[in-house]
């Protein structure tokens, strides 16, 4: 697809972002894996691109970079909404089954002294 906001043969593309950096590793992998992306794209007709850099908890992304996120682009608001909902569903569903040490934040097993 054309970059968000540019005119293409069928009009303007709409875009939204979903930050995935702080989800467990298995959830990030699942939602960025080719099989999942192709499935969402075929169903919703939206384009999904992985952008940014993975940043470990408690750290800031490198200068000029952003935390890992998905850019979702579509021609209609309905396509955009469906794609975003499906991405979030996969993230939440996969996170629920993630190993406890993969889950983000709050308390950990160990304290660094």
PDB file of N, CA and C in Angstrom:
ATOM      1  N   UNK A   1       0.819  -1.200   0.000  1.00  0.00           N
ATOM      2  CA  UNK A   1       0.000   0.000   0.000  1.00  0.00           C
ATOM      3  C   UNK A   1       0.857   1.255   0.000  1.00  0.00           C
ATOM      4  N   UNK A   2       0.216   2.326  -0.275  1.00  0.00           N
ATOM      5  CA  UNK A   2       0.893   3.617  -0.262  1.00  0.00           C
ATOM      6  C   UNK A   2       1.079   4.060   1.174  1.00  0.00           C
ATOM      7  N   UNK A   3       2.061   4.905   1.425  1.00  0.00           N
ATOM      8  CA  UNK A   3       2.232   5.411   2.787  1.00  0.00           C
ATOM      9  C   UNK A   3       0.962   6.109   3.267  1.00  0.00           C
ATOM     10  N   UNK A   4       0.755   6.052   4.561  1.00  0.00           N
ATOM     11  CA  UNK A   4      -0.453   6.642   5.145  1.00  0.00           C
ATOM     12  C   UNK A   4      -0.603   8.092   4.718  1.00  0.00           C
ATOM     13  N   UNK A   5      -1.801   8.427   4.310  1.00  0.00           N
ATOM     14  CA  UNK A   5      -2.098   9.795   3.954  1.00  0.00           C
ATOM     15  C   UNK A   5      -1.803  10.154   2.519  1.00  0.00           C
ATOM     16  N   UNK A   6      -1.133   9.284   1.768  1.00  0.00           N
ATOM     17  CA  UNK A   6      -0.852   9.629   0.379  1.00  0.00           C
ATOM     18  C   UNK A   6      -1.952   9.092  -0.525  1.00  0.00           C
ATOM     19  N   UNK A   7      -2.147   9.747  -1.612  1.00  0.00           N
ATOM     20  CA  UNK A   7      -3.195   9.327  -2.529  1.00  0.00           C
ATOM     21  C   UNK A   7      -2.693   8.218  -3.420  1.00  0.00           C
ATOM     22  N   UNK A   8      -3.501   7.210  -3.549  1.00  0.00           N
ATOM     23  CA  UNK A   8      -3.184   6.103  -4.429  1.00  0.00           C
ATOM     24  C   UNK A   8      -4.287   6.002  -5.454  1.00  0.00           C
ATOM     25  N   UNK A   9      -4.276   4.936  -6.227  1.00  0.00           N
ATOM     26  CA  UNK A   9      -5.298   4.788  -7.245  1.00  0.00           C
ATOM     27  C   UNK A   9      -6.707   4.718  -6.668  1.00  0.00           C
ATOM     28  N   UNK A  10      -6.817   4.264  -5.423  1.00  0.00           N
ATOM     29  CA  UNK A  10      -8.147   4.123  -4.823  1.00  0.00           C
ATOM     30  C   UNK A  10      -8.408   5.142  -3.716  1.00  0.00           C
ATOM     31  N   UNK A  11      -7.572   6.133  -3.577  1.00  0.00           N
ATOM     32  CA  UNK A  11      -7.832   7.151  -2.562  1.00  0.00           C
ATOM     33  C   UNK A  11      -6.780   7.175  -1.470  1.00  0.00           C
ATOM     34  N   UNK A  12      -7.141   7.761  -0.348  1.00  0.00           N
ATOM     35  CA  UNK A  12      -6.202   7.926   0.755  1.00  0.00           C
ATOM     36  C   UNK A  12      -6.223   6.727   1.692  1.00  0.00           C
ATOM     37  N   UNK A  13      -5.056   6.440   2.269  1.00  0.00           N
ATOM     38  CA  UNK A  13      -4.932   5.359   3.236  1.00  0.00           C
ATOM     39  C   UNK A  13      -5.031   5.943   4.639  1.00  0.00           C
ATOM     40  N   UNK A  14      -5.696   5.233   5.501  1.00  0.00           N
ATOM     41  CA  UNK A  14      -5.812   5.600   6.903  1.00  0.00           C
ATOM     42  C   UNK A  14      -4.805   4.759   7.675  1.00  0.00           C
ATOM     43  N   UNK A  15      -4.349   5.256   8.818  1.00  0.00           N
ATOM     44  CA  UNK A  15      -3.396   4.464   9.587  1.00  0.00           C
ATOM     45  C   UNK A  15      -3.614   4.606  11.080  1.00  0.00           C
ATOM     46  N   UNK A  16      -3.146   3.598  11.804  1.00  0.00           N
ATOM     47  CA  UNK A  16      -3.151   3.598  13.258  1.00  0.00           C
ATOM     48  C   UNK A  16      -1.949   2.780  13.712  1.00  0.00           C
ATOM     49  N   UNK A  17      -1.615   2.875  14.980  1.00  0.00           N
ATOM     50  CA  UNK A  17      -0.470   2.148  15.515  1.00  0.00           C
ATOM     51  C   UNK A  17      -0.875   1.364  16.754  1.00  0.00           C
ATOM     52  N   UNK A  18      -0.212   0.228  16.953  1.00  0.00           N
ATOM     53  CA  UNK A  18      -0.399  -0.575  18.163  1.00  0.00           C
ATOM     54  C   UNK A  18       0.994  -0.872  18.707  1.00  0.00           C
ATOM     55  N   UNK A  19       1.294  -0.348  19.891  1.00  0.00           N
ATOM     56  CA  UNK A  19       2.601  -0.615  20.489  1.00  0.00           C
ATOM     57  C   UNK A  19       2.605  -2.042  21.026  1.00  0.00           C
ATOM     58  N   UNK A  20       3.636  -2.808  20.642  1.00  0.00           N
ATOM     59  CA  UNK A  20       3.715  -4.211  21.061  1.00  0.00           C
ATOM     60  C   UNK A  20       4.951  -4.481  21.911  1.00  0.00           C
ATOM     61  N   UNK A  21       5.776  -3.482  22.119  1.00  0.00           N
ATOM     62  CA  UNK A  21       7.053  -3.644  22.804  1.00  0.00           C
ATOM     63  C   UNK A  21       6.935  -4.306  24.178  1.00  0.00           C
ATOM     64  N   UNK A  22       5.919  -3.921  24.956  1.00  0.00           N
ATOM     65  CA  UNK A  22       5.840  -4.384  26.343  1.00  0.00           C
ATOM     66  C   UNK A  22       5.050  -5.677  26.524  1.00  0.00           C
ATOM     67  N   UNK A  23       4.595  -6.275  25.439  1.00  0.00           N
ATOM     68  CA  UNK A  23       3.917  -7.568  25.531  1.00  0.00           C
ATOM     69  C   UNK A  23       4.974  -8.664  25.679  1.00  0.00           C
ATOM     70  N   UNK A  24       4.581  -9.824  26.202  1.00  0.00           N
ATOM     71  CA  UNK A  24       5.532 -10.935  26.315  1.00  0.00           C
ATOM     72  C   UNK A  24       6.117 -11.314  24.946  1.00  0.00           C
ATOM     73  N   UNK A  25       7.306 -11.885  24.983  1.00  0.00           N
ATOM     74  CA  UNK A  25       8.022 -12.265  23.758  1.00  0.00           C
ATOM     75  C   UNK A  25       7.162 -13.143  22.844  1.00  0.00           C
ATOM     76  N   UNK A  26       6.456 -14.121  23.411  1.00  0.00           N
ATOM     77  CA  UNK A  26       5.646 -15.018  22.581  1.00  0.00           C
ATOM     78  C   UNK A  26       4.516 -14.261  21.886  1.00  0.00           C
ATOM     79  N   UNK A  27       3.940 -13.279  22.555  1.00  0.00           N
ATOM     80  CA  UNK A  27       2.860 -12.486  21.950  1.00  0.00           C
ATOM     81  C   UNK A  27       3.406 -11.609  20.825  1.00  0.00           C
ATOM     82  N   UNK A  28       4.574 -10.992  21.058  1.00  0.00           N
ATOM     83  CA  UNK A  28       5.196 -10.168  20.002  1.00  0.00           C
ATOM     84  C   UNK A  28       5.515 -11.029  18.790  1.00  0.00           C
ATOM     85  N   UNK A  29       6.057 -12.216  19.031  1.00  0.00           N
ATOM     86  CA  UNK A  29       6.408 -13.106  17.925  1.00  0.00           C
ATOM     87  C   UNK A  29       5.157 -13.517  17.150  1.00  0.00           C
ATOM     88  N   UNK A  30       4.121 -13.899  17.877  1.00  0.00           N
ATOM     89  CA  UNK A  30       2.894 -14.387  17.237  1.00  0.00           C
ATOM     90  C   UNK A  30       2.291 -13.320  16.322  1.00  0.00           C
ATOM     91  N   UNK A  31       2.235 -12.084  16.784  1.00  0.00           N
ATOM     92  CA  UNK A  31       1.570 -11.026  16.021  1.00  0.00           C
ATOM     93  C   UNK A  31       2.437 -10.471  14.885  1.00  0.00           C
ATOM     94  N   UNK A  32       3.736 -10.758  14.911  1.00  0.00           N
ATOM     95  CA  UNK A  32       4.598 -10.294  13.820  1.00  0.00           C
ATOM     96  C   UNK A  32       4.985 -11.430  12.869  1.00  0.00           C
ATOM     97  N   UNK A  33       4.568 -12.637  13.182  1.00  0.00           N
ATOM     98  CA  UNK A  33       4.887 -13.792  12.343  1.00  0.00           C
ATOM     99  C   UNK A  33       4.121 -13.698  11.029  1.00  0.00           C
ATOM    100  N   UNK A  34       4.768 -14.081   9.941  1.00  0.00           N
ATOM    101  CA  UNK A  34       4.198 -13.952   8.602  1.00  0.00           C
ATOM    102  C   UNK A  34       2.804 -14.580   8.495  1.00  0.00           C
ATOM    103  N   UNK A  35       2.634 -15.742   9.088  1.00  0.00           N
ATOM    104  CA  UNK A  35       1.350 -16.447   9.000  1.00  0.00           C
ATOM    105  C   UNK A  35       0.201 -15.607   9.578  1.00  0.00           C
ATOM    106  N   UNK A  36       0.420 -15.000  10.739  1.00  0.00           N
ATOM    107  CA  UNK A  36      -0.610 -14.168  11.360  1.00  0.00           C
ATOM    108  C   UNK A  36      -0.870 -12.913  10.537  1.00  0.00           C
ATOM    109  N   UNK A  37       0.196 -12.282  10.054  1.00  0.00           N
ATOM    110  CA  UNK A  37       0.039 -11.056   9.270  1.00  0.00           C
ATOM    111  C   UNK A  37      -0.709 -11.309   7.968  1.00  0.00           C
ATOM    112  N   UNK A  38      -0.376 -12.396   7.282  1.00  0.00           N
ATOM    113  CA  UNK A  38      -1.060 -12.722   6.030  1.00  0.00           C
ATOM    114  C   UNK A  38      -2.542 -12.986   6.299  1.00  0.00           C
ATOM    115  N   UNK A  39      -2.825 -13.699   7.370  1.00  0.00           N
ATOM    116  CA  UNK A  39      -4.205 -14.003   7.729  1.00  0.00           C
ATOM    117  C   UNK A  39      -5.017 -12.722   7.982  1.00  0.00           C
ATOM    118  N   UNK A  40      -4.467 -11.817   8.768  1.00  0.00           N
ATOM    119  CA  UNK A  40      -5.156 -10.553   9.075  1.00  0.00           C
ATOM    120  C   UNK A  40      -5.318  -9.722   7.804  1.00  0.00           C
ATOM    121  N   UNK A  41      -4.267  -9.662   6.994  1.00  0.00           N
ATOM    122  CA  UNK A  41      -4.299  -8.877   5.757  1.00  0.00           C
ATOM    123  C   UNK A  41      -5.349  -9.414   4.787  1.00  0.00           C
ATOM    124  N   UNK A  42      -5.398 -10.727   4.632  1.00  0.00           N
ATOM    125  CA  UNK A  42      -6.388 -11.307   3.717  1.00  0.00           C
ATOM    126  C   UNK A  42      -7.812 -11.067   4.212  1.00  0.00           C
ATOM    127  N   UNK A  43      -8.007 -11.146   5.518  1.00  0.00           N
ATOM    128  CA  UNK A  43      -9.340 -10.987   6.088  1.00  0.00           C
ATOM    129  C   UNK A  43      -9.815  -9.533   6.070  1.00  0.00           C
ATOM    130  N   UNK A  44      -8.914  -8.597   6.419  1.00  0.00           N
ATOM    131  CA  UNK A  44      -9.327  -7.198   6.587  1.00  0.00           C
ATOM    132  C   UNK A  44      -8.928  -6.297   5.422  1.00  0.00           C
ATOM    133  N   UNK A  45      -8.033  -6.756   4.565  1.00  0.00           N
ATOM    134  CA  UNK A  45      -7.489  -5.966   3.459  1.00  0.00           C
ATOM    135  C   UNK A  45      -6.614  -4.817   3.957  1.00  0.00           C
ATOM    136  N   UNK A  46      -6.148  -4.886   5.196  1.00  0.00           N
ATOM    137  CA  UNK A  46      -5.263  -3.865   5.766  1.00  0.00           C
ATOM    138  C   UNK A  46      -3.816  -4.334   5.645  1.00  0.00           C
ATOM    139  N   UNK A  47      -2.897  -3.388   5.577  1.00  0.00           N
ATOM    140  CA  UNK A  47      -1.463  -3.691   5.546  1.00  0.00           C
ATOM    141  C   UNK A  47      -0.899  -3.469   6.949  1.00  0.00           C
ATOM    142  N   UNK A  48      -0.042  -4.391   7.388  1.00  0.00           N
ATOM    143  CA  UNK A  48       0.554  -4.291   8.720  1.00  0.00           C
ATOM    144  C   UNK A  48       2.066  -4.359   8.589  1.00  0.00           C
ATOM    145  N   UNK A  49       2.740  -3.367   9.175  1.00  0.00           N
ATOM    146  CA  UNK A  49       4.193  -3.287   9.103  1.00  0.00           C
ATOM    147  C   UNK A  49       4.764  -3.189  10.512  1.00  0.00           C
ATOM    148  N   UNK A  50       5.785  -4.003  10.807  1.00  0.00           N
ATOM    149  CA  UNK A  50       6.465  -3.925  12.098  1.00  0.00           C
ATOM    150  C   UNK A  50       7.475  -2.790  12.031  1.00  0.00           C
ATOM    151  N   UNK A  51       7.449  -1.926  13.051  1.00  0.00           N
ATOM    152  CA  UNK A  51       8.350  -0.767  13.081  1.00  0.00           C
ATOM    153  C   UNK A  51       8.933  -0.620  14.480  1.00  0.00           C
ATOM    154  N   UNK A  52       9.952   0.187  14.581  1.00  0.00           N
ATOM    155  CA  UNK A  52      10.569   0.465  15.871  1.00  0.00           C
ATOM    156  C   UNK A  52      11.598  -0.577  16.259  1.00  0.00           C
ATOM    157  N   UNK A  53      12.075  -0.470  17.483  1.00  0.00           N
ATOM    158  CA  UNK A  53      13.117  -1.339  18.016  1.00  0.00           C
ATOM    159  C   UNK A  53      12.670  -1.892  19.359  1.00  0.00           C
ATOM    160  N   UNK A  54      12.897  -3.194  19.576  1.00  0.00           N
ATOM    161  CA  UNK A  54      12.561  -3.750  20.889  1.00  0.00           C
ATOM    162  C   UNK A  54      13.414  -3.073  21.945  1.00  0.00           C
ATOM    163  N   UNK A  55      12.765  -2.621  23.005  1.00  0.00           N
ATOM    164  CA  UNK A  55      13.441  -1.945  24.102  1.00  0.00           C
ATOM    165  C   UNK A  55      13.121  -2.691  25.388  1.00  0.00           C
ATOM    166  N   UNK A  56      14.142  -3.242  26.070  1.00  0.00           N
ATOM    167  CA  UNK A  56      13.889  -3.982  27.311  1.00  0.00           C
ATOM    168  C   UNK A  56      13.214  -3.102  28.368  1.00  0.00           C
ATOM    169  N   UNK A  57      12.461  -3.743  29.286  1.00  0.00           N
ATOM    170  CA  UNK A  57      11.780  -2.980  30.344  1.00  0.00           C
ATOM    171  C   UNK A  57      12.751  -2.101  31.125  1.00  0.00           C
ATOM    172  N   UNK A  58      12.300  -0.901  31.421  1.00  0.00           N
ATOM    173  CA  UNK A  58      13.109   0.030  32.204  1.00  0.00           C
ATOM    174  C   UNK A  58      14.146   0.805  31.404  1.00  0.00           C
ATOM    175  N   UNK A  59      14.194   0.569  30.106  1.00  0.00           N
ATOM    176  CA  UNK A  59      15.154   1.286  29.260  1.00  0.00           C
ATOM    177  C   UNK A  59      14.421   2.170  28.271  1.00  0.00           C
ATOM    178  N   UNK A  60      15.145   3.136  27.739  1.00  0.00           N
ATOM    179  CA  UNK A  60      14.595   3.999  26.699  1.00  0.00           C
ATOM    180  C   UNK A  60      15.095   3.508  25.349  1.00  0.00           C
ATOM    181  N   UNK A  61      14.303   3.709  24.296  1.00  0.00           N
ATOM    182  CA  UNK A  61      14.783   3.317  22.971  1.00  0.00           C
ATOM    183  C   UNK A  61      15.993   4.151  22.572  1.00  0.00           C
ATOM    184  N   UNK A  62      16.816   3.624  21.662  1.00  0.00           N
ATOM    185  CA  UNK A  62      17.976   4.396  21.191  1.00  0.00           C
ATOM    186  C   UNK A  62      17.542   5.737  20.597  1.00  0.00           C
ATOM    187  N   UNK A  63      18.420   6.725  20.590  1.00  0.00           N
ATOM    188  CA  UNK A  63      18.075   8.033  20.020  1.00  0.00           C
ATOM    189  C   UNK A  63      17.565   7.895  18.585  1.00  0.00           C
ATOM    190  N   UNK A  64      16.478   8.576  18.300  1.00  0.00           N
ATOM    191  CA  UNK A  64      15.903   8.545  16.961  1.00  0.00           C
ATOM    192  C   UNK A  64      15.034   7.329  16.694  1.00  0.00           C
ATOM    193  N   UNK A  65      14.924   6.422  17.653  1.00  0.00           N
ATOM    194  CA  UNK A  65      14.104   5.214  17.495  1.00  0.00           C
ATOM    195  C   UNK A  65      12.878   5.287  18.399  1.00  0.00           C
ATOM    196  N   UNK A  66      11.942   4.400  18.123  1.00  0.00           N
ATOM    197  CA  UNK A  66      10.754   4.252  18.970  1.00  0.00           C
ATOM    198  C   UNK A  66      10.673   2.807  19.423  1.00  0.00           C
ATOM    199  N   UNK A  67       9.893   2.579  20.482  1.00  0.00           N
ATOM    200  CA  UNK A  67       9.663   1.210  20.922  1.00  0.00           C
ATOM    201  C   UNK A  67       8.947   0.437  19.818  1.00  0.00           C
ATOM    202  N   UNK A  68       9.055  -0.872  19.865  1.00  0.00           N
ATOM    203  CA  UNK A  68       8.475  -1.749  18.858  1.00  0.00           C
ATOM    204  C   UNK A  68       6.960  -1.555  18.755  1.00  0.00           C
ATOM    205  N   UNK A  69       6.462  -1.378  17.516  1.00  0.00           N
ATOM    206  CA  UNK A  69       5.030  -1.200  17.295  1.00  0.00           C
ATOM    207  C   UNK A  69       4.642  -1.688  15.910  1.00  0.00           C
ATOM    208  N   UNK A  70       3.348  -1.836  15.705  1.00  0.00           N
ATOM    209  CA  UNK A  70       2.816  -2.203  14.397  1.00  0.00           C
ATOM    210  C   UNK A  70       2.119  -1.002  13.796  1.00  0.00           C
ATOM    211  N   UNK A  71       2.407  -0.727  12.532  1.00  0.00           N
ATOM    212  CA  UNK A  71       1.707   0.305  11.771  1.00  0.00           C
ATOM    213  C   UNK A  71       0.653  -0.423  10.942  1.00  0.00           C
ATOM    214  N   UNK A  72      -0.600  -0.059  11.130  1.00  0.00           N
ATOM    215  CA  UNK A  72      -1.698  -0.679  10.390  1.00  0.00           C
ATOM    216  C   UNK A  72      -2.263   0.365   9.446  1.00  0.00           C
ATOM    217  N   UNK A  73      -2.344   0.015   8.150  1.00  0.00           N
ATOM    218  CA  UNK A  73      -2.861   0.925   7.136  1.00  0.00           C
ATOM    219  C   UNK A  73      -4.009   0.256   6.389  1.00  0.00           C
ATOM    220  N   UNK A  74      -5.061   1.032   6.127  1.00  0.00           N
ATOM    221  CA  UNK A  74      -6.222   0.506   5.415  1.00  0.00           C
ATOM    222  C   UNK A  74      -6.913   1.631   4.666  1.00  0.00           C
ATOM    223  N   UNK A  75      -7.779   1.236   3.742  1.00  0.00           N
ATOM    224  CA  UNK A  75      -8.497   2.227   2.944  1.00  0.00           C
ATOM    225  C   UNK A  75      -9.759   2.739   3.622  1.00  0.00           C
ATOM    226  N   UNK A  76     -10.360   1.936   4.502  1.00  0.00           N
ATOM    227  CA  UNK A  76     -11.597   2.356   5.158  1.00  0.00           C
ATOM    228  C   UNK A  76     -11.460   2.263   6.677  1.00  0.00           C
ATOM    229  N   UNK A  77     -12.242   3.057   7.402  1.00  0.00           N
ATOM    230  CA  UNK A  77     -12.220   2.973   8.862  1.00  0.00           C
ATOM    231  C   UNK A  77     -12.603   1.567   9.365  1.00  0.00           C
ATOM    232  N   UNK A  78     -13.521   0.904   8.689  1.00  0.00           N
ATOM    233  CA  UNK A  78     -13.950  -0.431   9.104  1.00  0.00           C
ATOM    234  C   UNK A  78     -12.798  -1.435   8.989  1.00  0.00           C
ATOM    235  N   UNK A  79     -12.045  -1.369   7.887  1.00  0.00           N
ATOM    236  CA  UNK A  79     -10.906  -2.277   7.709  1.00  0.00           C
ATOM    237  C   UNK A  79      -9.847  -2.019   8.784  1.00  0.00           C
ATOM    238  N   UNK A  80      -9.607  -0.753   9.061  1.00  0.00           N
ATOM    239  CA  UNK A  80      -8.622  -0.363  10.060  1.00  0.00           C
ATOM    240  C   UNK A  80      -9.028  -0.889  11.437  1.00  0.00           C
ATOM    241  N   UNK A  81     -10.294  -0.709  11.776  1.00  0.00           N
ATOM    242  CA  UNK A  81     -10.813  -1.150  13.070  1.00  0.00           C
ATOM    243  C   UNK A  81     -10.722  -2.669  13.213  1.00  0.00           C
ATOM    244  N   UNK A  82     -11.122  -3.401  12.172  1.00  0.00           N
ATOM    245  CA  UNK A  82     -11.076  -4.866  12.214  1.00  0.00           C
ATOM    246  C   UNK A  82      -9.648  -5.363  12.389  1.00  0.00           C
ATOM    247  N   UNK A  83      -8.718  -4.791  11.651  1.00  0.00           N
ATOM    248  CA  UNK A  83      -7.322  -5.216  11.737  1.00  0.00           C
ATOM    249  C   UNK A  83      -6.760  -4.939  13.133  1.00  0.00           C
ATOM    250  N   UNK A  84      -7.030  -3.758  13.669  1.00  0.00           N
ATOM    251  CA  UNK A  84      -6.524  -3.403  15.000  1.00  0.00           C
ATOM    252  C   UNK A  84      -7.124  -4.320  16.068  1.00  0.00           C
ATOM    253  N   UNK A  85      -8.412  -4.603  15.961  1.00  0.00           N
ATOM    254  CA  UNK A  85      -9.058  -5.501  16.924  1.00  0.00           C
ATOM    255  C   UNK A  85      -8.449  -6.902  16.870  1.00  0.00           C
ATOM    256  N   UNK A  86      -8.162  -7.387  15.673  1.00  0.00           N
ATOM    257  CA  UNK A  86      -7.584  -8.717  15.529  1.00  0.00           C
ATOM    258  C   UNK A  86      -6.163  -8.765  16.086  1.00  0.00           C
ATOM    259  N   UNK A  87      -5.371  -7.732  15.840  1.00  0.00           N
ATOM    260  CA  UNK A  87      -4.018  -7.657  16.398  1.00  0.00           C
ATOM    261  C   UNK A  87      -4.095  -7.681  17.924  1.00  0.00           C
ATOM    262  N   UNK A  88      -4.972  -6.866  18.487  1.00  0.00           N
ATOM    263  CA  UNK A  88      -5.097  -6.798  19.947  1.00  0.00           C
ATOM    264  C   UNK A  88      -5.605  -8.123  20.519  1.00  0.00           C
ATOM    265  N   UNK A  89      -6.523  -8.776  19.807  1.00  0.00           N
ATOM    266  CA  UNK A  89      -7.043 -10.069  20.263  1.00  0.00           C
ATOM    267  C   UNK A  89      -5.905 -11.088  20.343  1.00  0.00           C
ATOM    268  N   UNK A  90      -5.085 -11.140  19.307  1.00  0.00           N
ATOM    269  CA  UNK A  90      -3.954 -12.084  19.283  1.00  0.00           C
ATOM    270  C   UNK A  90      -2.978 -11.763  20.421  1.00  0.00           C
ATOM    271  N   UNK A  91      -2.668 -10.484  20.615  1.00  0.00           N
ATOM    272  CA  UNK A  91      -1.753 -10.087  21.684  1.00  0.00           C
ATOM    273  C   UNK A  91      -2.284 -10.491  23.058  1.00  0.00           C
ATOM    274  N   UNK A  92      -3.553 -10.188  23.313  1.00  0.00           N
ATOM    275  CA  UNK A  92      -4.144 -10.492  24.627  1.00  0.00           C
ATOM    276  C   UNK A  92      -4.255 -11.999  24.853  1.00  0.00           C
ATOM    277  N   UNK A  93      -4.705 -12.710  23.830  1.00  0.00           N
ATOM    278  CA  UNK A  93      -4.870 -14.153  23.942  1.00  0.00           C
ATOM    279  C   UNK A  93      -3.527 -14.846  24.181  1.00  0.00           C
ATOM    280  N   UNK A  94      -2.515 -14.448  23.441  1.00  0.00           N
ATOM    281  CA  UNK A  94      -1.195 -15.056  23.585  1.00  0.00           C
ATOM    282  C   UNK A  94      -0.554 -14.657  24.913  1.00  0.00           C
ATOM    283  N   UNK A  95      -0.764 -13.430  25.356  1.00  0.00           N
ATOM    284  CA  UNK A  95      -0.200 -12.961  26.626  1.00  0.00           C
ATOM    285  C   UNK A  95      -0.776 -13.734  27.809  1.00  0.00           C
ATOM    286  N   UNK A  96      -2.040 -14.108  27.710  1.00  0.00           N
ATOM    287  CA  UNK A  96      -2.696 -14.830  28.797  1.00  0.00           C
ATOM    288  C   UNK A  96      -2.033 -16.184  29.042  1.00  0.00           C
ATOM    289  N   UNK A  97      -1.419 -16.746  28.001  1.00  0.00           N
ATOM    290  CA  UNK A  97      -0.785 -18.059  28.128  1.00  0.00           C
ATOM    291  C   UNK A  97       0.731 -17.982  28.222  1.00  0.00           C
ATOM    292  N   UNK A  98       1.263 -16.776  28.308  1.00  0.00           N
ATOM    293  CA  UNK A  98       2.717 -16.608  28.379  1.00  0.00           C
ATOM    294  C   UNK A  98       3.245 -17.111  29.720  1.00  0.00           C
ATOM    295  N   UNK A  99       4.475 -17.561  29.712  1.00  0.00           N
ATOM    296  CA  UNK A  99       5.122 -18.003  30.948  1.00  0.00           C
ATOM    297  C   UNK A  99       5.209 -16.817  31.908  1.00  0.00           C
ATOM    298  N   UNK A 100       5.081 -17.064  33.207  1.00  0.00           N
ATOM    299  CA  UNK A 100       5.096 -15.956  34.178  1.00  0.00           C
ATOM    300  C   UNK A 100       6.304 -15.039  34.054  1.00  0.00           C
ATOM    301  N   UNK A 101       7.479 -15.575  33.734  1.00  0.00           N
ATOM    302  CA  UNK A 101       8.654 -14.708  33.629  1.00  0.00           C
ATOM    303  C   UNK A 101       8.682 -13.909  32.337  1.00  0.00           C
ATOM    304  N   UNK A 102       7.744 -14.167  31.413  1.00  0.00           N
ATOM    305  CA  UNK A 102       7.660 -13.378  30.185  1.00  0.00           C
ATOM    306  C   UNK A 102       6.660 -12.240  30.323  1.00  0.00           C
ATOM    307  N   UNK A 103       5.806 -12.309  31.317  1.00  0.00           N
ATOM    308  CA  UNK A 103       4.773 -11.288  31.453  1.00  0.00           C
ATOM    309  C   UNK A 103       5.405  -9.977  31.878  1.00  0.00           C
ATOM    310  N   UNK A 104       4.854  -8.870  31.358  1.00  0.00           N
ATOM    311  CA  UNK A 104       5.449  -7.587  31.696  1.00  0.00           C
ATOM    312  C   UNK A 104       5.210  -7.198  33.138  1.00  0.00           C
ATOM    313  N   UNK A 105       6.124  -6.602  33.641  1.00  0.00           N
ATOM    314  CA  UNK A 105       6.164  -5.748  34.763  1.00  0.00           C
ATOM    315  C   UNK A 105       5.621  -5.946  36.130  1.00  0.00           C
ATOM    316  N   UNK A 106       5.463  -4.992  36.931  1.00  0.00           N
ATOM    317  CA  UNK A 106       5.056  -5.186  38.289  1.00  0.00           C
ATOM    318  C   UNK A 106       6.162  -5.852  39.064  1.00  0.00           C
ATOM    319  N   UNK A 107       5.914  -7.068  39.519  1.00  0.00           N
ATOM    320  CA  UNK A 107       6.912  -7.744  40.317  1.00  0.00           C
ATOM    321  C   UNK A 107       7.613  -8.826  39.542  1.00  0.00           C
ATOM    322  N   UNK A 108       8.850  -9.003  39.860  1.00  0.00           N
ATOM    323  CA  UNK A 108       9.618 -10.077  39.263  1.00  0.00           C
ATOM    324  C   UNK A 108      10.007 -11.058  40.338  1.00  0.00           C
ATOM    325  N   UNK A 109      10.681 -12.112  39.954  1.00  0.00           N
ATOM    326  CA  UNK A 109      11.109 -13.103  40.937  1.00  0.00           C
ATOM    327  C   UNK A 109      12.314 -12.641  41.722  1.00  0.00           C
ATOM    328  N   UNK A 110      13.137 -11.797  41.109  1.00  0.00           N
ATOM    329  CA  UNK A 110      14.402 -11.431  41.736  1.00  0.00           C
ATOM    330  C   UNK A 110      14.539  -9.927  41.852  1.00  0.00           C
ATOM    331  N   UNK A 111      15.265  -9.506  42.845  1.00  0.00           N
ATOM    332  CA  UNK A 111      15.584  -8.088  42.999  1.00  0.00           C
ATOM    333  C   UNK A 111      17.060  -7.896  42.738  1.00  0.00           C
ATOM    334  N   UNK A 112      17.419  -6.884  41.993  1.00  0.00           N
ATOM    335  CA  UNK A 112      18.824  -6.567  41.762  1.00  0.00           C
ATOM    336  C   UNK A 112      19.246  -5.606  42.853  1.00  0.00           C
ATOM    337  N   UNK A 113      20.287  -5.976  43.595  1.00  0.00           N
ATOM    338  CA  UNK A 113      20.710  -5.180  44.735  1.00  0.00           C
ATOM    339  C   UNK A 113      21.993  -4.452  44.430  1.00  0.00           C
TER     340      UNK A 113
END
